[in-house]
Tab-separated table of C-alpha atoms in Angstrom:
chain	number	residue	atom	x	y	z
A	870	MET	CA	25.333	-97.297	30.780
A	871	ILE	CA	25.701	-93.591	31.617
A	872	ARG	CA	29.170	-93.537	30.034
A	873	LEU	CA	27.777	-95.206	26.895
A	874	ILE	CA	25.020	-92.631	26.580
A	875	LYS	CA	27.502	-89.810	26.983
A	876	LYS	CA	29.777	-91.375	24.343
A	877	ILE	CA	26.950	-91.762	21.820
A	878	LYS	CA	25.812	-88.210	22.400
A	879	SER	CA	29.375	-86.972	21.928
A	880	LEU	CA	29.790	-88.908	18.653
A	881	GLY	CA	26.439	-87.705	17.442
A	882	TRP	CA	27.420	-84.067	17.922
A	883	ARG	CA	30.814	-84.557	16.300
A	884	PHE	CA	29.931	-86.584	13.223
A	885	PHE	CA	26.218	-86.721	12.622
A	886	GLY	CA	24.751	-83.654	14.250
A	887	LEU	CA	22.032	-83.208	16.860
A	888	PRO	CA	19.272	-85.388	15.221
A	889	VAL	CA	21.332	-88.570	15.273
A	890	ALA	CA	22.469	-87.910	18.852
A	891	LEU	CA	18.888	-87.501	20.031
A	892	VAL	CA	17.750	-90.637	18.206
A	893	ALA	CA	20.579	-92.626	19.793
A	894	PHE	CA	19.731	-91.285	23.259
A	895	TRP	CA	16.049	-92.110	22.771
A	896	GLY	CA	16.896	-95.631	21.663
A	897	ILE	CA	19.017	-96.313	24.747
A	898	SER	CA	16.277	-94.864	26.960
A	899	VAL	CA	13.701	-97.220	25.468
A	900	LEU	CA	15.966	-100.190	26.102
A	901	ILE	CA	16.301	-99.388	29.821
A	902	MET	CA	12.613	-98.550	30.452
A	903	PRO	CA	10.951	-101.010	32.838
A	904	THR	CA	9.063	-103.849	31.199
A	905	VAL	CA	5.744	-104.645	32.840
A	906	PRO	CA	5.309	-108.446	33.168
A	907	ARG	CA	1.952	-109.444	31.685
A	908	ASP	CA	2.178	-113.044	32.873
A	909	ALA	CA	3.075	-112.301	36.504
A	910	VAL	CA	1.627	-114.710	39.069
A	911	ASP	CA	-0.628	-112.874	41.553
A	912	ARG	CA	0.315	-113.579	45.187
A	913	GLY	CA	-2.887	-111.929	46.369
A	914	GLU	CA	-1.298	-109.567	48.878
A	915	THR	CA	-0.076	-105.982	48.765
A	916	PRO	CA	3.248	-105.050	50.405
A	917	ARG	CA	3.447	-102.424	53.143
A	918	LEU	CA	3.450	-98.983	51.562
A	919	TYR	CA	3.998	-95.466	52.865
A	920	PRO	CA	1.879	-93.496	52.479
A	921	ASP	CA	-1.163	-95.733	52.267
A	922	TYR	CA	-3.168	-94.111	49.466
A	923	ASP	CA	-5.524	-97.002	48.779
A	924	GLY	CA	-9.146	-95.837	48.690
A	925	CYS	CA	-8.360	-92.131	49.020
A	926	VAL	CA	-10.050	-89.383	47.023
A	927	VAL	CA	-7.500	-86.928	45.630
A	928	PRO	CA	-7.810	-83.516	43.946
A	929	ALA	CA	-7.529	-83.222	40.179
A	930	ASN	CA	-4.471	-80.987	40.604
A	931	ILE	CA	-2.517	-82.710	43.395
A	932	ALA	CA	1.238	-83.306	43.192
A	933	PRO	CA	2.472	-86.825	42.291
A	934	LEU	CA	1.597	-89.436	44.917
A	935	ASN	CA	5.136	-90.650	45.522
A	936	PHE	CA	5.432	-93.615	47.874
A	937	GLU	CA	7.787	-96.201	49.381
A	938	ILE	CA	7.595	-99.979	49.400
A	939	LEU	CA	8.567	-100.908	52.957
A	940	GLU	CA	8.965	-104.665	52.525
A	941	THR	CA	12.356	-106.128	53.489
A	942	GLU	CA	11.670	-109.558	51.991
A	943	GLY	CA	13.876	-110.330	48.998
A	944	ALA	CA	15.985	-107.213	49.312
A	945	ASP	CA	18.105	-108.340	46.368
A	946	ARG	CA	15.093	-108.675	44.071
A	947	GLU	CA	13.713	-105.974	41.813
A	948	TRP	CA	10.417	-104.164	42.294
A	949	LEU	CA	8.326	-102.745	39.507
A	950	VAL	CA	5.353	-100.346	39.637
A	951	GLU	CA	2.930	-99.579	36.805
A	952	ILE	CA	0.481	-96.679	37.136
A	953	GLU	CA	-2.483	-96.202	34.806
A	954	GLY	CA	-5.933	-94.633	34.662
A	955	SER	CA	-9.204	-96.534	34.770
A	956	THR	CA	-10.343	-94.722	31.603
A	957	GLY	CA	-7.416	-96.117	29.638
A	958	GLU	CA	-6.419	-92.535	28.772
A	959	GLY	CA	-3.412	-90.482	29.848
A	960	GLY	CA	-0.805	-93.142	29.200
A	961	ARG	CA	0.977	-95.514	31.549
A	962	ILE	CA	3.868	-94.879	33.899
A	963	ALA	CA	6.291	-97.718	34.704
A	964	LEU	CA	8.989	-97.282	37.370
A	965	ARG	CA	11.632	-99.487	38.981
A	966	GLY	CA	12.640	-99.640	42.643
A	967	LYS	CA	11.128	-99.457	46.117
A	968	THR	CA	11.132	-95.649	46.239
A	969	VAL	CA	8.556	-94.549	43.680
A	970	LYS	CA	8.966	-90.991	42.396
A	971	ILE	CA	6.460	-90.230	39.652
A	972	PRO	CA	7.464	-87.776	36.872
A	973	THR	CA	5.369	-84.628	37.348
A	974	ARG	CA	4.411	-83.976	33.714
A	975	ARG	CA	3.306	-87.540	33.078
A	976	TRP	CA	1.373	-87.548	36.366
A	977	ARG	CA	-0.487	-84.370	35.449
A	978	ARG	CA	-1.433	-85.836	32.090
A	979	LEU	CA	-2.753	-88.948	33.829
A	980	LEU	CA	-4.737	-86.874	36.357
A	981	LYS	CA	-6.345	-84.719	33.682
A	982	ALA	CA	-7.413	-87.741	31.635
A	983	ASN	CA	-8.984	-89.464	34.635
A	984	GLU	CA	-10.918	-86.725	36.452
A	985	GLY	CA	-13.995	-88.314	37.976
A	986	ALA	CA	-12.460	-91.767	37.467
A	987	SER	CA	-9.601	-93.653	39.156
A	988	ILE	CA	-5.855	-94.131	38.981
A	989	VAL	CA	-4.485	-97.571	39.776
A	990	ALA	CA	-0.963	-98.629	40.782
A	991	HIS	CA	0.076	-102.254	40.111
A	992	ILE	CA	3.068	-103.606	42.039
A	993	TYR	CA	5.346	-106.482	41.000
A	994	ARG	CA	8.392	-108.168	42.551
A	995	GLN	CA	10.864	-110.709	41.243
A	996	GLY	CA	10.808	-114.078	42.963
A	997	GLU	CA	13.719	-116.333	43.760
A	998	ASP	CA	13.284	-117.959	40.352
A	999	ARG	CA	13.505	-114.502	38.771
A	1000	ASP	CA	9.906	-114.764	37.607
A	1001	TRP	CA	7.696	-111.744	38.317
A	1002	LYS	CA	5.101	-111.961	41.059
A	1003	ALA	CA	2.147	-109.577	41.130
A	1004	ARG	CA	1.946	-108.012	44.588
A	1005	GLY	CA	-1.383	-106.224	44.383
A	1006	GLY	CA	-1.433	-102.430	44.473
A	1007	PHE	CA	-3.839	-99.612	45.222
A	1008	ALA	CA	-6.365	-97.299	43.611
A	1009	VAL	CA	-7.298	-93.666	44.234
A	1010	GLU	CA	-10.365	-91.797	43.033
A	1011	VAL	CA	-9.685	-88.512	41.236
A	1012	ALA	CA	-12.268	-85.915	42.226
A	1013	ALA	CA	-13.467	-83.359	39.712
A	1014	GLU	CA	-12.813	-80.589	42.254
A	1015	LYS	CA	-9.374	-79.040	42.467
A	1016	VAL	CA	-7.887	-77.944	45.794
A	1017	ASP	CA	-6.650	-74.409	46.461
A	1018	ARG	CA	-3.105	-74.434	45.170
A	1019	TRP	CA	-1.175	-73.029	48.145
A	1020	ALA	CA	-0.821	-74.317	51.710
A	1021	HIS	CA	0.828	-72.204	54.402
A	1022	TYR	CA	2.155	-73.454	57.730
A	1023	ARG	CA	4.829	-73.071	60.353
A	1024	LEU	CA	7.607	-75.590	60.753
A	1025	ILE	CA	8.602	-75.770	64.408
A	1026	GLU	CA	11.028	-77.835	66.428
A	1027	PRO	CA	9.879	-80.127	69.270
A	1028	SER	CA	10.618	-77.611	72.010
A	1029	TYR	CA	8.229	-76.077	74.507
A	1030	GLU	CA	10.152	-73.290	76.219
A	1031	TYR	CA	12.514	-71.933	73.611
A	1032	GLY	CA	11.877	-71.379	69.929
A	1033	ASN	CA	15.093	-72.024	68.058
A	1034	VAL	CA	14.254	-71.814	64.363
A	1035	LEU	CA	10.620	-71.149	63.405
A	1036	ALA	CA	9.764	-70.808	59.728
A	1037	LEU	CA	6.591	-69.699	57.980
A	1038	LYS	CA	6.411	-71.710	54.745
A	1039	SER	CA	4.276	-71.755	51.589
A	1040	ARG	CA	3.859	-74.998	49.631
A	1041	ASP	CA	2.536	-75.420	46.098
A	1042	LEU	CA	0.211	-78.440	46.333
A	1043	THR	CA	0.438	-79.084	42.586
A	1044	SER	CA	4.182	-79.690	42.912
A	1045	PHE	CA	6.800	-79.973	45.644
A	1046	ASP	CA	7.787	-76.303	45.537
A	1047	GLU	CA	8.138	-74.988	49.092
A	1048	ARG	CA	9.072	-71.368	49.768
A	1049	THR	CA	10.049	-69.601	52.974
A	1050	LEU	CA	7.979	-66.508	53.763
A	1051	ALA	CA	9.707	-65.650	57.016
A	1052	THR	CA	11.836	-67.108	59.793
A	1053	ASN	CA	12.286	-65.858	63.306
A	1054	GLU	CA	16.019	-65.572	62.578
A	1055	SER	CA	15.118	-62.835	60.083
A	1056	PHE	CA	14.006	-60.610	62.953
A	1057	GLY	CA	17.324	-60.663	64.752
A	1058	GLN	CA	16.541	-62.089	68.180
A	1059	LYS	CA	14.737	-65.344	67.291
A	1060	PRO	CA	11.340	-64.262	68.638
A	1061	CYS	CA	8.195	-66.360	68.468
A	1062	LEU	CA	6.770	-66.210	64.945
A	1063	ASN	CA	3.128	-67.237	64.913
A	1064	CYS	CA	-0.551	-66.757	64.167
A	1065	HIS	CA	-0.537	-66.209	60.401
A	1066	ASN	CA	-3.965	-65.565	58.902
A	1067	PHE	CA	-5.246	-64.690	55.409
A	1068	GLN	CA	-8.232	-62.657	54.306
A	1069	ASP	CA	-10.715	-64.798	52.364
A	1070	ARG	CA	-7.996	-67.280	51.298
A	1071	ASP	CA	-6.124	-64.547	49.435
A	1072	GLY	CA	-2.391	-65.241	49.641
A	1073	LYS	CA	-1.582	-61.599	48.935
A	1074	ARG	CA	-3.339	-60.254	52.029
A	1075	PHE	CA	-2.287	-61.678	55.381
A	1076	LEU	CA	-0.843	-60.957	58.796
A	1077	PHE	CA	1.350	-62.652	61.379
A	1078	HIS	CA	2.836	-61.863	64.802
A	1079	TYR	CA	6.328	-61.957	66.118
A	1080	ARG	CA	7.229	-61.293	69.714
A	1081	ASP	CA	10.156	-61.611	72.075
A	1082	VAL	CA	9.644	-61.238	75.818
A	1083	ASP	CA	13.305	-60.300	76.305
A	1084	PHE	CA	13.316	-57.715	73.511
A	1085	PRO	CA	9.796	-56.240	73.353
A	1086	GLU	CA	10.941	-53.542	70.934
A	1087	TYR	CA	11.138	-56.224	68.252
A	1088	SER	CA	7.550	-57.370	68.787
A	1089	GLY	CA	4.657	-56.489	66.518
A	1090	THR	CA	2.013	-57.580	64.045
A	1091	VAL	CA	2.991	-57.537	60.366
A	1092	PHE	CA	0.214	-56.665	57.901
A	1093	VAL	CA	0.807	-57.556	54.240
A	1094	ASP	CA	-1.262	-56.244	51.324
A	1095	GLY	CA	0.283	-57.315	48.023
A	1096	LYS	CA	3.845	-56.021	48.221
A	1097	ARG	CA	3.050	-53.412	50.849
A	1098	VAL	CA	4.196	-54.365	54.344
A	1099	GLU	CA	3.520	-52.566	57.608
A	1100	LYS	CA	4.336	-53.427	61.210
A	1101	ARG	CA	1.857	-52.354	63.865
A	1102	VAL	CA	1.899	-52.680	67.619
A	1103	LEU	CA	-1.588	-53.556	68.845
A	1104	THR	CA	-1.988	-52.602	72.475
A	1105	ALA	CA	-4.813	-54.157	74.432
A	1106	SER	CA	-5.814	-52.882	77.859
A	1107	ASP	CA	-5.060	-54.668	81.136
A	1108	GLU	CA	-1.789	-56.087	79.755
A	1109	LEU	CA	-3.618	-58.617	77.599
A	1110	THR	CA	-1.994	-59.546	74.283
A	1111	CYS	CA	-3.750	-59.543	70.901
A	1112	ALA	CA	-3.187	-63.171	70.018
A	1113	TYR	CA	-5.268	-65.428	67.765
A	1114	PRO	CA	-6.505	-63.513	64.660
A	1115	ALA	CA	-9.274	-64.004	62.114
A	1116	TRP	CA	-9.476	-61.617	59.155
A	1117	ARG	CA	-13.074	-60.919	58.123
A	1118	PRO	CA	-13.754	-62.143	54.550
A	1119	THR	CA	-14.656	-58.605	53.455
A	1120	GLY	CA	-13.904	-55.165	54.815
A	1121	PRO	CA	-11.117	-53.834	57.027
A	1122	PHE	CA	-11.857	-55.855	60.184
A	1123	VAL	CA	-9.724	-58.415	61.989
A	1124	ALA	CA	-11.048	-60.255	65.039
A	1125	PHE	CA	-8.516	-61.021	67.746
A	1126	SER	CA	-8.647	-62.784	71.042
A	1127	GLU	CA	-6.867	-60.909	73.831
A	1128	ASN	CA	-5.171	-63.383	76.132
A	1129	LYS	CA	-3.082	-63.776	79.245
A	1130	THR	CA	-1.557	-67.186	78.665
A	1131	ARG	CA	0.402	-69.595	80.882
A	1132	GLN	CA	2.026	-73.025	80.401
A	1133	ILE	CA	2.364	-76.069	82.615
A	1134	PHE	CA	4.532	-79.157	82.075
A	1135	HIS	CA	3.155	-82.480	83.248
A	1136	THR	CA	5.282	-85.018	85.096
A	1137	VAL	CA	2.758	-87.835	85.630
A	1138	ASP	CA	0.502	-87.314	82.614
A	1139	THR	CA	0.847	-88.599	79.060
A	1140	LYS	CA	0.351	-85.002	77.927
A	1141	LYS	CA	3.693	-83.208	77.886
A	1142	VAL	CA	2.428	-79.640	78.114
A	1143	ASP	CA	-0.768	-77.644	78.507
A	1144	VAL	CA	-1.410	-74.031	77.603
A	1145	PHE	CA	-4.195	-72.184	79.393
A	1146	ASP	CA	-5.543	-68.661	79.843
A	1147	ILE	CA	-6.034	-66.791	83.071
A	1148	GLU	CA	-7.987	-64.176	81.142
A	1149	SER	CA	-9.240	-63.912	77.545
A	1150	ARG	CA	-11.757	-61.910	75.550
A	1151	LEU	CA	-12.491	-60.813	71.972
A	1152	ALA	CA	-11.613	-57.596	70.172
A	1153	ILE	CA	-12.242	-56.174	66.689
A	1154	TYR	CA	-9.473	-54.237	64.956
A	1155	ASN	CA	-10.153	-51.820	62.099
A	1156	VAL	CA	-7.146	-51.984	59.762
A	1157	GLU	CA	-8.075	-48.688	58.072
A	1158	THR	CA	-8.641	-46.551	61.178
A	1159	GLY	CA	-6.374	-48.385	63.641
A	1160	GLU	CA	-9.197	-48.571	66.212
A	1161	LEU	CA	-9.261	-51.602	68.549
A	1162	ILE	CA	-12.755	-52.256	69.909
A	1163	GLU	CA	-12.635	-54.588	72.903
A	1164	ASN	CA	-15.521	-56.845	73.797
A	1165	LYS	CA	-15.098	-56.623	77.563
A	1166	THR	CA	-16.962	-59.129	79.691
A	1167	SER	CA	-16.621	-60.674	83.136
A	1168	LYS	CA	-13.203	-62.097	84.046
A	1169	ASP	CA	-15.030	-65.364	84.673
A	1170	ARG	CA	-15.846	-65.635	80.947
A	1171	PHE	CA	-13.082	-66.841	78.632
A	1172	ASP	CA	-13.540	-66.147	74.884
A	1173	THR	CA	-10.887	-67.177	72.354
A	1174	PHE	CA	-10.100	-68.556	68.852
A	1175	PRO	CA	-12.371	-66.357	66.689
A	1176	SER	CA	-13.436	-67.448	63.186
A	1177	TRP	CA	-15.841	-65.774	60.750
A	1178	SER	CA	-18.818	-67.129	58.869
A	1179	PRO	CA	-18.194	-66.982	55.085
A	1180	ASP	CA	-20.494	-63.961	54.690
A	1181	GLY	CA	-18.893	-62.123	57.613
A	1182	GLU	CA	-22.224	-61.728	59.378
A	1183	TYR	CA	-21.251	-63.831	62.413
A	1184	LEU	CA	-18.125	-64.308	64.455
A	1185	TYR	CA	-17.718	-67.830	65.847
A	1186	PHE	CA	-15.502	-68.419	68.886
A	1187	CYS	CA	-14.781	-70.685	71.855
A	1188	THR	CA	-16.194	-69.706	75.222
A	1189	ALA	CA	-16.042	-71.051	78.782
A	1190	THR	CA	-17.007	-69.792	82.209
A	1191	VAL	CA	-14.712	-70.491	85.162
A	1192	ALA	CA	-14.654	-68.381	88.333
A	1193	LEU	CA	-10.961	-68.313	89.256
A	1194	LYS	CA	-10.106	-67.605	92.881
A	1195	GLY	CA	-7.619	-65.093	94.202
A	1196	GLU	CA	-6.464	-61.618	93.278
A	1197	GLY	CA	-3.713	-60.900	90.783
A	1198	ASP	CA	-2.259	-62.908	87.923
A	1199	ASP	CA	-0.145	-65.249	90.039
A	1200	ALA	CA	-3.065	-66.295	92.212
A	1201	ARG	CA	-5.345	-66.782	89.192
A	1202	ALA	CA	-2.680	-68.795	87.401
A	1203	LYS	CA	-2.176	-71.050	90.420
A	1204	ASP	CA	-5.915	-71.684	90.704
A	1205	ALA	CA	-6.297	-72.233	86.960
A	1206	GLN	CA	-3.472	-74.755	86.953
A	1207	ALA	CA	-5.077	-76.698	89.790
A	1208	ARG	CA	-8.458	-76.653	88.042
A	1209	ILE	CA	-7.336	-76.884	84.423
A	1210	LYS	CA	-9.640	-79.823	83.682
A	1211	GLU	CA	-12.638	-77.634	84.578
A	1212	PHE	CA	-12.036	-75.483	81.473
A	1213	LYS	CA	-14.681	-76.883	79.111
A	1214	TYR	CA	-15.263	-74.690	76.059
A	1215	ASP	CA	-18.430	-74.396	73.988
A	1216	ILE	CA	-18.606	-72.859	70.522
A	1217	ALA	CA	-20.704	-69.710	70.307
A	1218	ARG	CA	-21.354	-67.054	67.707
A	1219	SER	CA	-22.206	-63.358	67.817
A	1220	LYS	CA	-23.803	-61.136	65.204
A	1221	PHE	CA	-21.361	-58.533	63.866
A	1222	ASP	CA	-22.343	-54.915	63.180
A	1223	ALA	CA	-20.004	-53.609	60.469
A	1224	THR	CA	-21.138	-50.004	61.029
A	1225	THR	CA	-19.999	-49.958	64.668
A	1226	GLY	CA	-17.486	-52.803	64.676
A	1227	ARG	CA	-19.198	-54.351	67.678
A	1228	LEU	CA	-20.427	-57.841	68.514
A	1229	GLY	CA	-23.931	-58.778	69.605
A	1230	ALA	CA	-24.970	-61.159	72.369
A	1231	PRO	CA	-23.479	-64.664	72.037
A	1232	GLU	CA	-25.538	-67.747	71.247
A	1233	ILE	CA	-24.290	-71.281	71.836
A	1234	VAL	CA	-23.869	-73.358	68.660
A	1235	VAL	CA	-22.078	-76.408	70.076
A	1236	ASP	CA	-22.722	-77.216	73.738
A	1237	ALA	CA	-19.699	-79.415	74.438
A	1238	ALA	CA	-19.416	-78.590	78.146
A	1239	SER	CA	-22.745	-80.296	78.872
A	1240	ILE	CA	-21.212	-83.636	77.849
A	1241	GLY	CA	-17.962	-82.950	79.688
A	1242	ARG	CA	-15.924	-82.056	76.593
A	1243	SER	CA	-14.256	-78.996	75.106
A	1244	ALA	CA	-14.817	-77.684	71.542
A	1245	ILE	CA	-11.961	-75.787	69.840
A	1246	HIS	CA	-11.011	-74.225	66.493
A	1247	PRO	CA	-14.401	-73.567	64.847
A	1248	ARG	CA	-14.244	-73.404	61.028
A	1249	VAL	CA	-17.386	-72.872	58.908
A	1250	SER	CA	-17.476	-74.338	55.392
A	1251	PRO	CA	-17.538	-71.826	52.504
A	1252	ASP	CA	-21.181	-72.677	51.730
A	1253	GLY	CA	-22.147	-71.978	55.358
A	1254	LYS	CA	-23.637	-75.453	55.867
A	1255	PHE	CA	-21.124	-77.125	58.172
A	1256	LEU	CA	-18.959	-76.293	61.152
A	1257	VAL	CA	-15.850	-78.414	61.732
A	1258	TYR	CA	-14.141	-78.226	65.120
A	1259	THR	CA	-11.759	-80.132	67.382
A	1260	GLN	CA	-13.116	-81.893	70.469
A	1261	CYS	CA	-10.985	-82.892	73.445
A	1262	ASP	CA	-11.401	-83.517	77.165
A	1263	TYR	CA	-10.666	-79.969	78.334
A	1264	GLY	CA	-8.914	-76.694	77.553
A	1265	THR	CA	-7.953	-74.997	74.283
A	1266	PHE	CA	-4.675	-76.725	73.445
A	1267	PRO	CA	-5.759	-79.963	71.746
A	1268	ILE	CA	-2.525	-80.725	69.904
A	1269	TRP	CA	-1.074	-82.416	73.021
A	1270	HIS	CA	-4.342	-84.190	73.828
A	1271	LYS	CA	-4.210	-87.686	72.370
A	1272	GLU	CA	-7.997	-87.936	72.536
A	1273	SER	CA	-8.526	-84.876	70.285
A	1274	ASP	CA	-10.775	-85.612	67.316
A	1275	LEU	CA	-12.397	-83.662	64.490
A	1276	MET	CA	-16.162	-83.156	64.694
A	1277	ILE	CA	-18.699	-81.759	62.217
A	1278	CYS	CA	-21.915	-79.882	62.992
A	1279	ASP	CA	-24.707	-79.419	60.461
A	1280	LEU	CA	-25.614	-75.754	61.042
A	1281	GLY	CA	-29.070	-76.318	59.555
A	1282	THR	CA	-30.128	-79.177	61.837
A	1283	GLY	CA	-27.675	-78.805	64.737
A	1284	GLU	CA	-26.672	-82.479	64.384
A	1285	THR	CA	-23.098	-83.100	65.510
A	1286	ARG	CA	-21.015	-86.191	64.796
A	1287	PRO	CA	-17.361	-87.246	64.682
A	1288	LEU	CA	-15.544	-87.273	61.354
A	1289	ASP	CA	-14.593	-90.916	61.839
A	1290	ALA	CA	-12.801	-91.205	58.504
A	1291	LEU	CA	-10.357	-88.479	59.559
A	1292	ASN	CA	-9.723	-89.409	63.189
A	1293	SER	CA	-7.000	-91.689	64.538
A	1294	ALA	CA	-5.621	-92.932	67.847
A	1295	TYR	CA	-3.606	-89.708	68.112
A	1296	ALA	CA	-4.450	-86.009	68.118
A	1297	GLU	CA	-6.191	-84.345	65.206
A	1298	SER	CA	-6.360	-80.601	65.713
A	1299	TYR	CA	-5.974	-77.442	63.597
A	1300	HIS	CA	-7.836	-77.514	60.274
A	1301	SER	CA	-8.938	-75.263	57.415
A	1302	TRP	CA	-11.279	-75.437	54.409
A	1303	ASP	CA	-10.318	-74.664	50.847
A	1304	SER	CA	-12.451	-72.189	48.865
A	1305	SER	CA	-14.462	-74.935	47.122
A	1306	GLY	CA	-15.574	-76.419	50.452
A	1307	ARG	CA	-14.655	-79.887	49.192
A	1308	TRP	CA	-11.199	-80.165	50.783
A	1309	LEU	CA	-10.184	-80.030	54.418
A	1310	LEU	CA	-6.527	-79.658	55.395
A	1311	PHE	CA	-5.785	-80.715	58.965
A	1312	SER	CA	-2.933	-81.537	61.319
A	1313	SER	CA	-2.533	-84.973	62.876
A	1314	ARG	CA	-0.054	-86.799	65.095
A	1315	ARG	CA	-0.983	-90.224	63.733
A	1316	GLY	CA	2.026	-92.383	63.095
A	1317	ASP	CA	4.534	-91.705	65.867
A	1318	GLY	CA	2.331	-89.619	68.198
A	1319	HIS	CA	4.980	-86.907	68.531
A	1320	PHE	CA	5.363	-84.968	65.288
A	1321	THR	CA	2.472	-83.221	63.572
A	1322	ARG	CA	1.965	-83.849	59.869
A	1323	LEU	CA	-0.537	-82.379	57.394
A	1324	TRP	CA	-3.346	-84.451	55.890
A	1325	LEU	CA	-5.884	-83.652	53.189
A	1326	ALA	CA	-9.389	-85.089	52.877
A	1327	HIS	CA	-12.329	-84.769	50.500
A	1328	VAL	CA	-15.646	-83.689	52.054
A	1329	ASP	CA	-18.790	-84.161	49.986
A	1330	ALA	CA	-21.920	-81.986	49.818
A	1331	GLU	CA	-23.519	-83.941	52.693
A	1332	GLY	CA	-20.531	-83.500	54.993
A	1333	GLY	CA	-19.199	-87.015	54.465
A	1334	ALA	CA	-15.417	-87.317	54.571
A	1335	ALA	CA	-13.297	-89.700	52.509
A	1336	LYS	CA	-10.142	-91.439	53.711
A	1337	PRO	CA	-7.443	-88.743	54.164
A	1338	PHE	CA	-3.880	-88.809	52.871
A	1339	PRO	CA	-0.715	-86.937	53.910
A	1340	LEU	CA	0.496	-84.141	51.669
A	1341	PRO	CA	2.610	-85.785	48.953
A	1342	GLN	CA	6.356	-85.220	49.236
A	1343	GLY	CA	9.105	-85.276	46.621
A	1344	ASN	CA	10.917	-87.759	48.838
A	1345	PRO	CA	8.212	-90.030	50.274
A	1346	ALA	CA	10.433	-90.801	53.294
A	1347	SER	CA	10.700	-87.164	54.375
A	1348	ASP	CA	7.612	-87.188	56.624
A	1349	ARG	CA	9.027	-90.138	58.558
A	1350	THR	CA	12.425	-88.500	59.034
A	1351	LEU	CA	11.632	-84.780	59.458
A	1352	LEU	CA	12.335	-83.679	63.040
A	1353	LYS	CA	9.947	-80.735	62.869
A	1354	SER	CA	6.191	-80.357	63.228
A	1355	TYR	CA	3.760	-78.669	60.868
A	1356	ASN	CA	1.626	-76.044	62.579
A	1357	VAL	CA	-1.448	-73.893	61.731
A	1358	PRO	CA	-2.185	-75.034	58.148
A	1359	GLU	CA	-4.083	-72.533	55.986
A	1360	LEU	CA	-5.080	-72.745	52.306
A	1361	THR	CA	-5.128	-69.928	49.738
A	1362	ARG	CA	-6.013	-69.675	46.055
A	1363	ASN	CA	-2.832	-67.784	45.183
A	1364	ARG	CA	0.614	-67.302	46.654
A	1365	PRO	CA	2.007	-64.267	48.485
A	1366	THR	CA	3.812	-61.821	46.223
A	1367	VAL	CA	5.879	-60.154	48.933
A	1368	SER	CA	9.478	-61.322	49.282
A	1369	GLY	CA	10.927	-62.811	52.435
A	1370	ARG	CA	13.687	-60.220	52.291
A	1371	LYS	CA	11.133	-57.390	52.463
A	1372	LEU	CA	9.319	-59.045	55.381
A	1373	ALA	CA	12.601	-59.337	57.268
A	1374	ARG	CA	12.968	-55.555	57.326
A	1375	PHE	CA	10.130	-55.313	59.786
């Protein structure tokens, strides 16, 4: 068939010119387009699909929802998929095969014509008698709200002690375009590349750390403003490290937690690794003046994972109180390791004074310790109404805690409940809101329990979450075969304008 098309095109150019060649090519294309069987017998069951999109709510600008048909029955028979909108507008898309890759332009036309309505996929398979059998399908609701276009995350390998290749990536959610912002190989010694954070979901203004314990001269924090890049070394007192950042939505302030962190590797626990602090506190950094204002408290109080309210008036963070025994880091680490399950974190907030750069007295927002749990990663919705956080049994490293779930707190009433639609039998952890407050991007280990993938869910004005779906991929099998984990997902309205080559100079 391909040879025939090429021959007709060649003859068209030689004898009849471009118009006849194009008409011939179009005619052949029409002949080989899939024909949707109108008289197919419905078997009343849908084959196994990956991903399972049925019943999901998707953004009006999401990339094509490519999927696989996983059935092995009748491997020698053909499969056919027809996709159409419930409004009858936007055209129909018909595709052959078990790997369904939807043309982007036709998908976008279908999305636009069915905003606020639904898109339905009908699935057919040939039977032994070569007659078509309807095999059900699925439907997704197209929300009127679009999602912020760019997602940013690290791709990391499943290693705990040595970071081989770490990459900071940016993905266009309206397509499958993925770009590399930075890799640890770019910095020469393969240091740890982590903790990227954006100011007010602006892709042009962000920061990230890189550090290497063997080559400290390579370590630093990279600040990016448009195409201007600057490396700074932030020095905390008492040998603590400026770790987890949160850039205030307005103004020159970045909140950091200052941490002394240790790891332990379990031998008789289903959790492979735990990360814990032997000391942690908050600090405010003024990007314009270079001043680091530390919020020093008792060593028995552990503050970490800062996050701002959308108006910048409050800083939310995780806090726990544990009186570690012994003098010196080694003794504290030994005691903390033995008592790691006593680290139960609440979520608190402190009023921020932008004139002095200092934090007020903390007030507890989520009292998780009183019910024997730990609350991590506070994120306030853009309208200020809801707080989403991760809840686990103990500590601040929920990604390896199978019991980790996403929770939501109504900041007006104080009511807290699990986001049941988003939780699974495996760990749900890091999460971020888009600027509309209607989409939540989060990491989950559902599926195999080992590799973290990114999922997107619609959240309505009352804090109700719809069934989530994994980020669509150009090859729908890639999530099941990728031997890397997604880490620290963040959403922005626009993409970074700085080049990876320029970042590598620092």
